[in-house]
Short mmCIF file of C-alpha atoms and ligand atoms in Angstrom, two decimals:
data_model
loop_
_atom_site.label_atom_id
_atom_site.label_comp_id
_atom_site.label_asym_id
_atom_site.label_seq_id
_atom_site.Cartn_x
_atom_site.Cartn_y
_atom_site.Cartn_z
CA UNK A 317 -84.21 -106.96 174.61
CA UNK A 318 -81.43 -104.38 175.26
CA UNK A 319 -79.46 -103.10 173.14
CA UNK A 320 -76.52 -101.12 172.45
CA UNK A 321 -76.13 -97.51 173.27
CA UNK A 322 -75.50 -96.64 169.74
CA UNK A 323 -78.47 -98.15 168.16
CA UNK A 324 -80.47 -96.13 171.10
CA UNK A 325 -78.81 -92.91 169.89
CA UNK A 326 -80.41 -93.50 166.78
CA UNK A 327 -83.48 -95.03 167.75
CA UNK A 328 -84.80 -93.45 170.87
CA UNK A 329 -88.01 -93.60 172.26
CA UNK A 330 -88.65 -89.94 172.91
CA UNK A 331 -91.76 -87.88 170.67
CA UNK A 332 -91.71 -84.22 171.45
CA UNK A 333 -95.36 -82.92 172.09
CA UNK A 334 -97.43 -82.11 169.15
CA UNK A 335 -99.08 -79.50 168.30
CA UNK A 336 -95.71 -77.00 167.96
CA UNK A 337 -96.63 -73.84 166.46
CA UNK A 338 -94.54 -70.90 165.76
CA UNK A 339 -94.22 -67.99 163.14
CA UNK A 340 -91.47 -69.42 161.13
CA UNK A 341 -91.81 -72.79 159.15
CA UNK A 342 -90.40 -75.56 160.22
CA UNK A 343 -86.96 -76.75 158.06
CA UNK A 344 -87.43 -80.62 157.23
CA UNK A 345 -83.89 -81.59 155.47
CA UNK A 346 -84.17 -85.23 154.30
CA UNK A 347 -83.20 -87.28 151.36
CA UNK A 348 -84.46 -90.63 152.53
CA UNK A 349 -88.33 -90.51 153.91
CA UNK A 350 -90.03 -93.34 155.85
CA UNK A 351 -92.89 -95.16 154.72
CA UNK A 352 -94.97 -96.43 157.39
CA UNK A 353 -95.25 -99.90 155.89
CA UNK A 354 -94.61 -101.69 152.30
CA UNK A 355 -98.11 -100.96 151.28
CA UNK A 356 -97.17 -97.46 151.42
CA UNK A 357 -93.98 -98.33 149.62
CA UNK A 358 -96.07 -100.10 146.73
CA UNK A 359 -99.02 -97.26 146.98
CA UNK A 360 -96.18 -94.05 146.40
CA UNK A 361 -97.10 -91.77 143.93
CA UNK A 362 -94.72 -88.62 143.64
CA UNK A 363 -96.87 -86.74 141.24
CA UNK A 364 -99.53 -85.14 144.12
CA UNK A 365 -98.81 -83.65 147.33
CA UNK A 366 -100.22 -86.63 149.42
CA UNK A 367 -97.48 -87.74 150.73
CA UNK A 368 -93.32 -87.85 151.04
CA UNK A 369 -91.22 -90.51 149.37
CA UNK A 370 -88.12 -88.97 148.74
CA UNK A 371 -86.33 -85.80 149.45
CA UNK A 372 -85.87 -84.76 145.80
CA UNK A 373 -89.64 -84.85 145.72
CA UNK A 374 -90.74 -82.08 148.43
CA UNK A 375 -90.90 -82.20 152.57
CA UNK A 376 -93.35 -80.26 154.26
CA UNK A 377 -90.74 -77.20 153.96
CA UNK A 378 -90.71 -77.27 149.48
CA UNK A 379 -94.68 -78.12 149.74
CA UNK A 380 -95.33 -75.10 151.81
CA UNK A 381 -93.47 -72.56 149.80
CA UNK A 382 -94.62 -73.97 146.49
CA UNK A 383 -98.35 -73.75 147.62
CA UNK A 384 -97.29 -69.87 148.60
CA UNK A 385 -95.17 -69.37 145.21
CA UNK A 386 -98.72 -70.55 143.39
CA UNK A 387 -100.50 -68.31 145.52
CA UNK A 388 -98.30 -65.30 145.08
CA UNK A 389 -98.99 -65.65 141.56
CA UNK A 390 -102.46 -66.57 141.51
CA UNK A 391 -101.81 -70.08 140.22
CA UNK A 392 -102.76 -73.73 141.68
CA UNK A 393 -99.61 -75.59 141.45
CA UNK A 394 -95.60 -74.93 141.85
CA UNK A 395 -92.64 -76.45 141.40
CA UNK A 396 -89.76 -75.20 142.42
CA UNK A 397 -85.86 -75.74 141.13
CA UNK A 398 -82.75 -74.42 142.23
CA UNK A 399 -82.30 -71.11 140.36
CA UNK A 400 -84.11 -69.19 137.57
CA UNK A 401 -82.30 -70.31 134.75
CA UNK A 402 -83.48 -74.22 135.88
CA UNK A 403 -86.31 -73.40 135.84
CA UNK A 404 -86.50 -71.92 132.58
CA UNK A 405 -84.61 -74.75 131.49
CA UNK A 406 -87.56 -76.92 133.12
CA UNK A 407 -90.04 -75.40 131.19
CA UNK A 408 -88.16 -75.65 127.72
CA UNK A 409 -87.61 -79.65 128.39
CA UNK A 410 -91.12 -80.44 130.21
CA UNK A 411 -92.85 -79.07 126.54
CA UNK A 412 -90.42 -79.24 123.54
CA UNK A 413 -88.94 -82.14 121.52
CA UNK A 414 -87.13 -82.46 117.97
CA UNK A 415 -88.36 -80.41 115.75
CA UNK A 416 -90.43 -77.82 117.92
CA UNK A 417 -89.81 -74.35 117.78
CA UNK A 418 -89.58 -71.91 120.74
CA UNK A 419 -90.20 -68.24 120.60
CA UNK A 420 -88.35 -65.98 122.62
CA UNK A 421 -88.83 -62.10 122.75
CA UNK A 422 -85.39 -60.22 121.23
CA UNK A 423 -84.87 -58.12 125.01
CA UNK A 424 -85.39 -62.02 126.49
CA UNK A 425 -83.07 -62.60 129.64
CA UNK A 426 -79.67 -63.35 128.30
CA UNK A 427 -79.07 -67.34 129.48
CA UNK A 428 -82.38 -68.22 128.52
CA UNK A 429 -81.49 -66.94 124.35
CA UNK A 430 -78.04 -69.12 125.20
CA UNK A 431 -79.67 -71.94 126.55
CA UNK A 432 -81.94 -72.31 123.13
CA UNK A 433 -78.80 -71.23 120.82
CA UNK A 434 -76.87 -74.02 122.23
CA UNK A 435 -78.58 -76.96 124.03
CA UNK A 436 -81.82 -77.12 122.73
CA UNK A 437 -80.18 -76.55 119.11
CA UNK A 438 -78.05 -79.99 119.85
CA UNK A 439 -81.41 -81.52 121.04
CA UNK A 440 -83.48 -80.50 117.68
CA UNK A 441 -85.52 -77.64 119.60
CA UNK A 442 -85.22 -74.39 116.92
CA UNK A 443 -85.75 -70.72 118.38
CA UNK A 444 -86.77 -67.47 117.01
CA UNK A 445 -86.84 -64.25 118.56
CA UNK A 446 -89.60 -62.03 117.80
CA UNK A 447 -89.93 -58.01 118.82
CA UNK A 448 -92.18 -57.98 121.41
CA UNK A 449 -93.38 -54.51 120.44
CA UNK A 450 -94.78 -55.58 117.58
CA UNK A 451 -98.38 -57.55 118.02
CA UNK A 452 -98.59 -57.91 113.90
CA UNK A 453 -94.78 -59.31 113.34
CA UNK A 454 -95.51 -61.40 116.33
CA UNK A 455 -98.43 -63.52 115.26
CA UNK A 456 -96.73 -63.79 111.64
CA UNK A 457 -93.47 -65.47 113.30
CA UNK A 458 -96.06 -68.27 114.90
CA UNK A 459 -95.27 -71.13 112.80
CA UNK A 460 -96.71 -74.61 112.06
CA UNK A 461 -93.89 -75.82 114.52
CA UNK A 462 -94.28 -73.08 117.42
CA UNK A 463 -94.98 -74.88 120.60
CA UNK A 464 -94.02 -72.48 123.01
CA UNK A 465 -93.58 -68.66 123.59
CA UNK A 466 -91.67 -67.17 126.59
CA UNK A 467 -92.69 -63.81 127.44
CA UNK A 468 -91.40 -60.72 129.63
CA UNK A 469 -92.65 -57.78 130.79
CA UNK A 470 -90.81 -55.62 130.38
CA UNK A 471 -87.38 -56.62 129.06
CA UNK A 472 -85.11 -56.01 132.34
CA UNK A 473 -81.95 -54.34 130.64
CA UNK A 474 -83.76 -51.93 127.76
CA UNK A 475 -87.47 -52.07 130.11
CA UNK A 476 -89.77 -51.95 127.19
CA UNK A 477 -93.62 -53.10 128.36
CA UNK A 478 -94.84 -55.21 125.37
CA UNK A 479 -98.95 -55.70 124.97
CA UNK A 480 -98.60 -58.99 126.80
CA UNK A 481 -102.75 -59.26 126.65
CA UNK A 482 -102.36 -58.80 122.72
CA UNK A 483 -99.79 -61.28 122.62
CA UNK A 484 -100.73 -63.86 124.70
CA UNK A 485 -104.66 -63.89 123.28
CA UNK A 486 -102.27 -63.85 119.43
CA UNK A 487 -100.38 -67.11 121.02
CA UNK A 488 -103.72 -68.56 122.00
CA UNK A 489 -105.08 -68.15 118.74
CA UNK A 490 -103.00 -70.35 117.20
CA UNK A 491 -103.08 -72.74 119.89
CA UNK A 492 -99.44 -72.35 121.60
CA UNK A 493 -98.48 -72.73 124.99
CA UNK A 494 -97.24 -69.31 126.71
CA UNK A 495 -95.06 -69.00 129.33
CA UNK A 496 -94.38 -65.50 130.91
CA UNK A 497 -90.49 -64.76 133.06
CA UNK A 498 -92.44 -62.91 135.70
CA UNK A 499 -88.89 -62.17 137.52
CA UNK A 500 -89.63 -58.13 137.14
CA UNK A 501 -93.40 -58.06 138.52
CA UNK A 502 -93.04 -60.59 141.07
CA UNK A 503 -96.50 -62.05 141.35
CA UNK A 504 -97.42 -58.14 142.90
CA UNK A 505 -97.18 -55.66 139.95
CA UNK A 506 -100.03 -57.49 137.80
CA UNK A 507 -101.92 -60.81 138.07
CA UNK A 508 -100.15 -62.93 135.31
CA UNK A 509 -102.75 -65.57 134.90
CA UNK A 510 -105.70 -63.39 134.88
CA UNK A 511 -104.40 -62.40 131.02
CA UNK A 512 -104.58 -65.74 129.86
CA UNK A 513 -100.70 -67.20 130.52
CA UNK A 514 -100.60 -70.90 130.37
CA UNK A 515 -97.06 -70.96 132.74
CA UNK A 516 -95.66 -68.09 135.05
CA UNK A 517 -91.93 -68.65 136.13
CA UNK A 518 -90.15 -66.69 138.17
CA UNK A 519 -86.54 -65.94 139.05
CA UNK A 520 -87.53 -66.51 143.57
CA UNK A 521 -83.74 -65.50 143.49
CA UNK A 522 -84.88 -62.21 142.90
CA UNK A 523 -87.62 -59.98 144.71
CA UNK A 524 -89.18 -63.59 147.26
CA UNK A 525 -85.71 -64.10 148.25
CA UNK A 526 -84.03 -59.93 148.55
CA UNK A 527 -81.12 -61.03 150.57
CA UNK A 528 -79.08 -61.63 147.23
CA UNK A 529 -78.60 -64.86 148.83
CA UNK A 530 -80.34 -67.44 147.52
CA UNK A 531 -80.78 -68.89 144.12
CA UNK A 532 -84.46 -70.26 143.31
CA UNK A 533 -86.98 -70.36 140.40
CA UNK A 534 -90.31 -71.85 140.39
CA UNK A 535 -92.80 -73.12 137.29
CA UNK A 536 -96.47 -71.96 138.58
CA UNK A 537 -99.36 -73.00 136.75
CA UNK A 538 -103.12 -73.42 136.82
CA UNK A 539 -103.77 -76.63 134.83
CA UNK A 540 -103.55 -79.71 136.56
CA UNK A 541 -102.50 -82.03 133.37
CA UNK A 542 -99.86 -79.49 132.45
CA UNK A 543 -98.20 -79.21 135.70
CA UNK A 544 -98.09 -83.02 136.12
CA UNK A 545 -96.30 -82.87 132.70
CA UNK A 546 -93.83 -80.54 134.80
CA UNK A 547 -93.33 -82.28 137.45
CA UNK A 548 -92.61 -85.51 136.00
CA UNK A 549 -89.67 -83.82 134.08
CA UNK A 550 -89.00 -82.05 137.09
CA UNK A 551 -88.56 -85.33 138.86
CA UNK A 552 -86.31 -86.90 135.90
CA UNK A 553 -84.27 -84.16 135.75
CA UNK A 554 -83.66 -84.12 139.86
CA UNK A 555 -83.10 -80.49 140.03
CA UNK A 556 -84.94 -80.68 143.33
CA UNK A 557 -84.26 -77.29 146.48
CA UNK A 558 -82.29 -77.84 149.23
CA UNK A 559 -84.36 -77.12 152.45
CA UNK A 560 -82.06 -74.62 153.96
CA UNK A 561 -82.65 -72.54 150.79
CA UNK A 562 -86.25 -72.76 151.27
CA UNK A 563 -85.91 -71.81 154.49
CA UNK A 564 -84.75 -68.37 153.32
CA UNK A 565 -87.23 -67.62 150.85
CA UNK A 566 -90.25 -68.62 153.59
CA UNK A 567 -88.69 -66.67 156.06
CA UNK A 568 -88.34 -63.82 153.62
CA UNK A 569 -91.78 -63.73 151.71
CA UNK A 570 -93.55 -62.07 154.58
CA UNK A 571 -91.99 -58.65 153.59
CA UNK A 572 -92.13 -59.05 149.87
CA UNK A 573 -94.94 -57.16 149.59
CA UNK A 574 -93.74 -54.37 151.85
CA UNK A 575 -90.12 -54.64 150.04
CA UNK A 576 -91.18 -54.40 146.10
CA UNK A 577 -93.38 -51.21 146.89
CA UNK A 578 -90.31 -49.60 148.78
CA UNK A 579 -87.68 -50.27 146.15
CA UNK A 580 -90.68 -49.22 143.64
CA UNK A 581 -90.99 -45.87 145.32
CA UNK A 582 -86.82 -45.33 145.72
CA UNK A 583 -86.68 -46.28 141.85
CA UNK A 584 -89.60 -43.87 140.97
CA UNK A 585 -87.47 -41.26 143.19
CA UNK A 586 -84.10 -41.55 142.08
CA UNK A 587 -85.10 -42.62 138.08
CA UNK A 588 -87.07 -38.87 138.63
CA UNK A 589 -84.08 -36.79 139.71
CA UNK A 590 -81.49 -38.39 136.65
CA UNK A 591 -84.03 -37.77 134.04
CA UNK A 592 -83.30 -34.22 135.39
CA UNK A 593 -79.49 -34.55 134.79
CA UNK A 594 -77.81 -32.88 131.96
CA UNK A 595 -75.45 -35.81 131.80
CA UNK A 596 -78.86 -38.09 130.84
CA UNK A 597 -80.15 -38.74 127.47
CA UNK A 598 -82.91 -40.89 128.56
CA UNK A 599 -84.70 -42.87 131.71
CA UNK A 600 -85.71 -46.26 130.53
CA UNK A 601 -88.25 -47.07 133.20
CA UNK A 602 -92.22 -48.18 132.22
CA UNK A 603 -93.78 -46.59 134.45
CA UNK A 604 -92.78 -43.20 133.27
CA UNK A 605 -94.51 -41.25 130.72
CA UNK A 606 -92.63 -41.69 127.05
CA UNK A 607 -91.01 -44.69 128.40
CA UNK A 608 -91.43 -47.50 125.25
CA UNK A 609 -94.52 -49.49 126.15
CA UNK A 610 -95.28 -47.24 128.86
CA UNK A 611 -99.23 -47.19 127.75
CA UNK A 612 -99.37 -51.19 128.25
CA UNK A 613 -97.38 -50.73 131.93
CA UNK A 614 -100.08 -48.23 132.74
CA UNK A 615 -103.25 -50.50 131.71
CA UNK A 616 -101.84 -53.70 133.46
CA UNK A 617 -99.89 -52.87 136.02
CA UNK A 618 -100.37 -51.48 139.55
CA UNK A 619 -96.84 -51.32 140.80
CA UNK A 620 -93.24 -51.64 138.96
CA UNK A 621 -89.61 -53.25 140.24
CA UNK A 622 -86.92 -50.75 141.84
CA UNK A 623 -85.33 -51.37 138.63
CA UNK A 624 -84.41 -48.72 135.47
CA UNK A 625 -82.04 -48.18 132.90
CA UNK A 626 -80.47 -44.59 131.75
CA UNK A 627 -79.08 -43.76 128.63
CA UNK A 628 -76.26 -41.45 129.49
CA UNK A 629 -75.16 -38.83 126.55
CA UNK A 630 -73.14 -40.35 123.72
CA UNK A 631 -71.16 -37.09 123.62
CA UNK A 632 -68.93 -38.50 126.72
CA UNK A 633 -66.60 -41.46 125.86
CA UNK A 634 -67.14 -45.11 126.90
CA UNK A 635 -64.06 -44.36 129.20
CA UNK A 636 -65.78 -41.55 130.77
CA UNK A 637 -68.94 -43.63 131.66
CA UNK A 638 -66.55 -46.75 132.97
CA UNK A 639 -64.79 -44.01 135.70
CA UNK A 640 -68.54 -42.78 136.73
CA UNK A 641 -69.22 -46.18 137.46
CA UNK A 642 -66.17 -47.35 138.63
CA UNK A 643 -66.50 -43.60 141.19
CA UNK A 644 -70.07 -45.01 142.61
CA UNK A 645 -69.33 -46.11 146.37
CA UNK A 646 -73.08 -47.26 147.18
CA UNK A 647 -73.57 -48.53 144.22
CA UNK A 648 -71.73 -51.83 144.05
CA UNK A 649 -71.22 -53.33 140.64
CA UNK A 650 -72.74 -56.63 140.09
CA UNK A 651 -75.57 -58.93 138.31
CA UNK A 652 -78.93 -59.72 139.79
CA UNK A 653 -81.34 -57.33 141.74
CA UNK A 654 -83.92 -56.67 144.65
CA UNK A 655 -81.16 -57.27 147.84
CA UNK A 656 -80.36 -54.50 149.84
CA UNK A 657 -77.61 -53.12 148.49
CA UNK A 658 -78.04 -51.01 145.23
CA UNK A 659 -76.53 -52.41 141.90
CA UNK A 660 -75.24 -50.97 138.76
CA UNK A 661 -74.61 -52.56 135.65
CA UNK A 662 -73.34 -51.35 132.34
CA UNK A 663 -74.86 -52.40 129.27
CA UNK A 664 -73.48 -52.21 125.42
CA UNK A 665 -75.98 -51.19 123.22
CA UNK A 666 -74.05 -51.90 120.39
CA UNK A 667 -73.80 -55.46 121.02
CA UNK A 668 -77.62 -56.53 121.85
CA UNK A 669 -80.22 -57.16 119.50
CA UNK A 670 -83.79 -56.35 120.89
CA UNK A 671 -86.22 -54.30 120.97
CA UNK A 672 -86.45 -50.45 120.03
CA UNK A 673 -83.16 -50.46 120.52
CA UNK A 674 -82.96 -49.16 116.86
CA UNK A 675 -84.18 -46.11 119.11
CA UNK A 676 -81.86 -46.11 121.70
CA UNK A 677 -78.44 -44.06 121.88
CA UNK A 678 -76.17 -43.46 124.16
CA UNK A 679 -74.11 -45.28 127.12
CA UNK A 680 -76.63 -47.92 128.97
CA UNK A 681 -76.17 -48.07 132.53
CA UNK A 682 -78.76 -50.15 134.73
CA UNK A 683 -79.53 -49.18 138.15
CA UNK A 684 -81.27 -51.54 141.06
CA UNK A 685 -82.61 -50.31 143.74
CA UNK A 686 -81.59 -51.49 147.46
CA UNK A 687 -82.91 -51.01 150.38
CA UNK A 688 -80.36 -47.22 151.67
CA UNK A 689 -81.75 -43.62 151.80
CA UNK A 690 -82.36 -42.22 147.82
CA UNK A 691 -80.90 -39.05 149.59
CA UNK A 692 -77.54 -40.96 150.03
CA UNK A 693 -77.18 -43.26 146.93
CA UNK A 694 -78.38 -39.60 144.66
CA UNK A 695 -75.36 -38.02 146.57
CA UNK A 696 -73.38 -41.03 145.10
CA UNK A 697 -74.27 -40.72 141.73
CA UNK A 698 -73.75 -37.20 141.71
CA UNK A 699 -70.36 -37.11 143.21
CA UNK A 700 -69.54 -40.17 140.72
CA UNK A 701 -70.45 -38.24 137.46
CA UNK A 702 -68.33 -35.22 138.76
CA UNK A 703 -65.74 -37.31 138.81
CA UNK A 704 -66.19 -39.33 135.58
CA UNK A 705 -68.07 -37.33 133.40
CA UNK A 706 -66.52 -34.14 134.57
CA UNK A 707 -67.61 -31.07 133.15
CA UNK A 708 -64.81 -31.00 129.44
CA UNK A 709 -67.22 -32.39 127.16
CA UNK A 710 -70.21 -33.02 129.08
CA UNK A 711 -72.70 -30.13 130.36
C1 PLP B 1865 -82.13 -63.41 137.31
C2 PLP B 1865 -83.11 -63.70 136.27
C3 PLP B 1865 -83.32 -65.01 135.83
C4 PLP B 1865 -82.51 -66.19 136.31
O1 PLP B 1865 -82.50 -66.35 137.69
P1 PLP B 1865 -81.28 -67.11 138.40
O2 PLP B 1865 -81.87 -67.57 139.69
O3 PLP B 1865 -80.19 -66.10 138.55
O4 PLP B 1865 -80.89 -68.25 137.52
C5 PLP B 1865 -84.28 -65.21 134.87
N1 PLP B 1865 -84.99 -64.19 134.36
C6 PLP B 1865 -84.82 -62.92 134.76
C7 PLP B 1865 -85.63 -61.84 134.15
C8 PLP B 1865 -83.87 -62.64 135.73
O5 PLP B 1865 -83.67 -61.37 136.10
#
């Protein structure tokens, strides 16, 4: 039979060999799938890795990056969804329903308090924040209701390193489910699961991607019933990755290792030379000594994030701080962290609730580390607070 030129366009005869290996993954972008036959149709089961029914439901490209997510964090299974805050979100609706409560920690990533002050208060879902620095207030706000408490270490705007063993085995106690925001460590800084975490989720939009060009989370866990749970609202809820995106964050989690220590070092660097600075109340950074929770940094962590916080003096105005910032050439102004260009962010004290920050006084300004000489973006900072913070009332 011969047919028409465009049907052969479409359905041409040629296979390329097999057997094609390279160092990259290959990027498989589908929505519909082929089934080999209507047994396989009738047989499809979207739950296991086993096989591909639908695009929404993983390729080869998704499967292969969530079996290296689950690795990277010492886990068995991943899912992945299309930023942080989704999969945060994931988390929250896979395990709550009317009349659950969900901890969070008071220093908790902002979106993720807003997300449980507004939807899941419509849905029924109550939160309370507890202070993570505080093991004994902790297990007392564990209530008859509490099925889930969302952890970070440390809080990435104030930094404080809570006891996360002490809280986690406190959790476990009183049989909740605890999920840690693993965004800061990264999968490298500590081993999440080996202290007992039920869920580690991570913001991949962060250190996996640093390219500040990609938005990913992932859901990693180690129990096989619980990440079916998961994925089954993950599949509901449709909030599947596009392959090109997952493309990306393959490509780029070769040199995540290699990246996290080199922002880790430039962030020990330059966080050393402002604590020097007369204009500088305070470095907020764990993994230096005095730093709040520094002791629990120092017994579970090997490594820390190119990210700090400073509290610059309260005797210059909030004025004076905006120019230093607004002065800063390298530093570009803007949310996120862990691309290559360095990021500054102020912070109002005033206006957050969280921990220590009873403590805490001054002007909060957070700094990111990218990937430019610390020579060059300390020569920035300096020239920036001569021009802001001038010398009238400051030092
Ligand atoms: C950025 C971030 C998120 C959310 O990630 P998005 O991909 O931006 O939605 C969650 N938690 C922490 C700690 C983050 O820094």
């Amino acid at each position: 039979m011969t047919r028409e030129l465009a049907t052969d366009l479409i359905h041409h005869p040629y296979k390329p060999p097999e057997g094609f290996e390279a160092p990259q993954v290959a990027v498989h972008k589908a929505s519909t799938i082929f089934f080999p036959n209507v047994a396989a149709v009738r047989a499809r089961d979207w739950r296991y890795k086993n096989g591909y029914t639908y695009g929404l439901h993983g390729t080869p490209t998704t499967f292969t990056l969530e079996e290296r997510i689950a690795t990277l964090e010492g886990g068995k299974q991943c899912v992945l969804a299309p930023s942080g805050l989704a999969a945060i979100m994931l988390v929250d609706l896979a395990l709550l329903a009317p009349g659950d409560e969900v901890l969070l920690p008071n220093n908790v990533y902002g979106p993720s308090r807003e997300l449980a002050r507004q939807e899941l208060a419509r849905w029924g879902i109550t939160h309370r924040l507890y202070d993570p620095m505080d093991a004994a207030a902790f297990a007392r706000a564990i209530g008859p209701n509490t099925k889930l408490v969302w952890l970070e270490a440390p809080g990435s705007v104030t930094m404080e390193f809570p006891d996360l063993t002490g809280l986690v085995a406190a959790a476990k106690a009183r049989g909740v489910m605890t999920a840690l925001d693993n965004t800061w460590g990264a999968g490298l800084a500590f081993r999440a699961f080996d202290v007992g975490l039920d869920i580690v989720m991570q913001a991949l939009t962060k250190y996996p991607s640093g390219g500040a060009d990609v938005l990913m989370g992932s859901v990693t866990t180690r129990d096989q019933s619980l990440h079916e749970m998961i994925k089954l609202t993950h599949m509901r809820l449709g909030i599947g990755v596009g392959a090109n995106d997952a493309e990306l964050m393959l490509r780029s989690l070769a040199t995540l290792p290699l990246r996290y220590e080199a922002q880790d070092a430039a962030g020990r660097q330059l966080a050393g030379w402002l604590a020097r600075r007369p204009e500088v109340l305070r470095v907020l950074h764990p993994a230096f000594e005095g730093a709040p929770g520094h002791a629990h940094w120092r017994s579970t962590c090997s490594g820390a994030a190119g990210l700090f916080s400073i509290l610059i003096d309260p005797r210059y105005t909030a004025e004076q701080v905006d120019r230093f910032i607004d002065a800063l050439r390298l530093f570009k102004i803007g949310y996120s962290w862990a691309g290559p260009v360095s990021l500054v962010v102020p912070y109002d004290l005033a206006s957050m609730r969280g921990a220590g920050r009873g403590g805490l006084r001054g002007h909060l300004v957070r700094f990111s580390m990218g990937f430019e000489a610390v020579a060059d973006l300390q020569a920035d900072i300096a020239q920036a607070m001569a021009l802001g913070l001038g010398d009238s009332e400051g030092a």
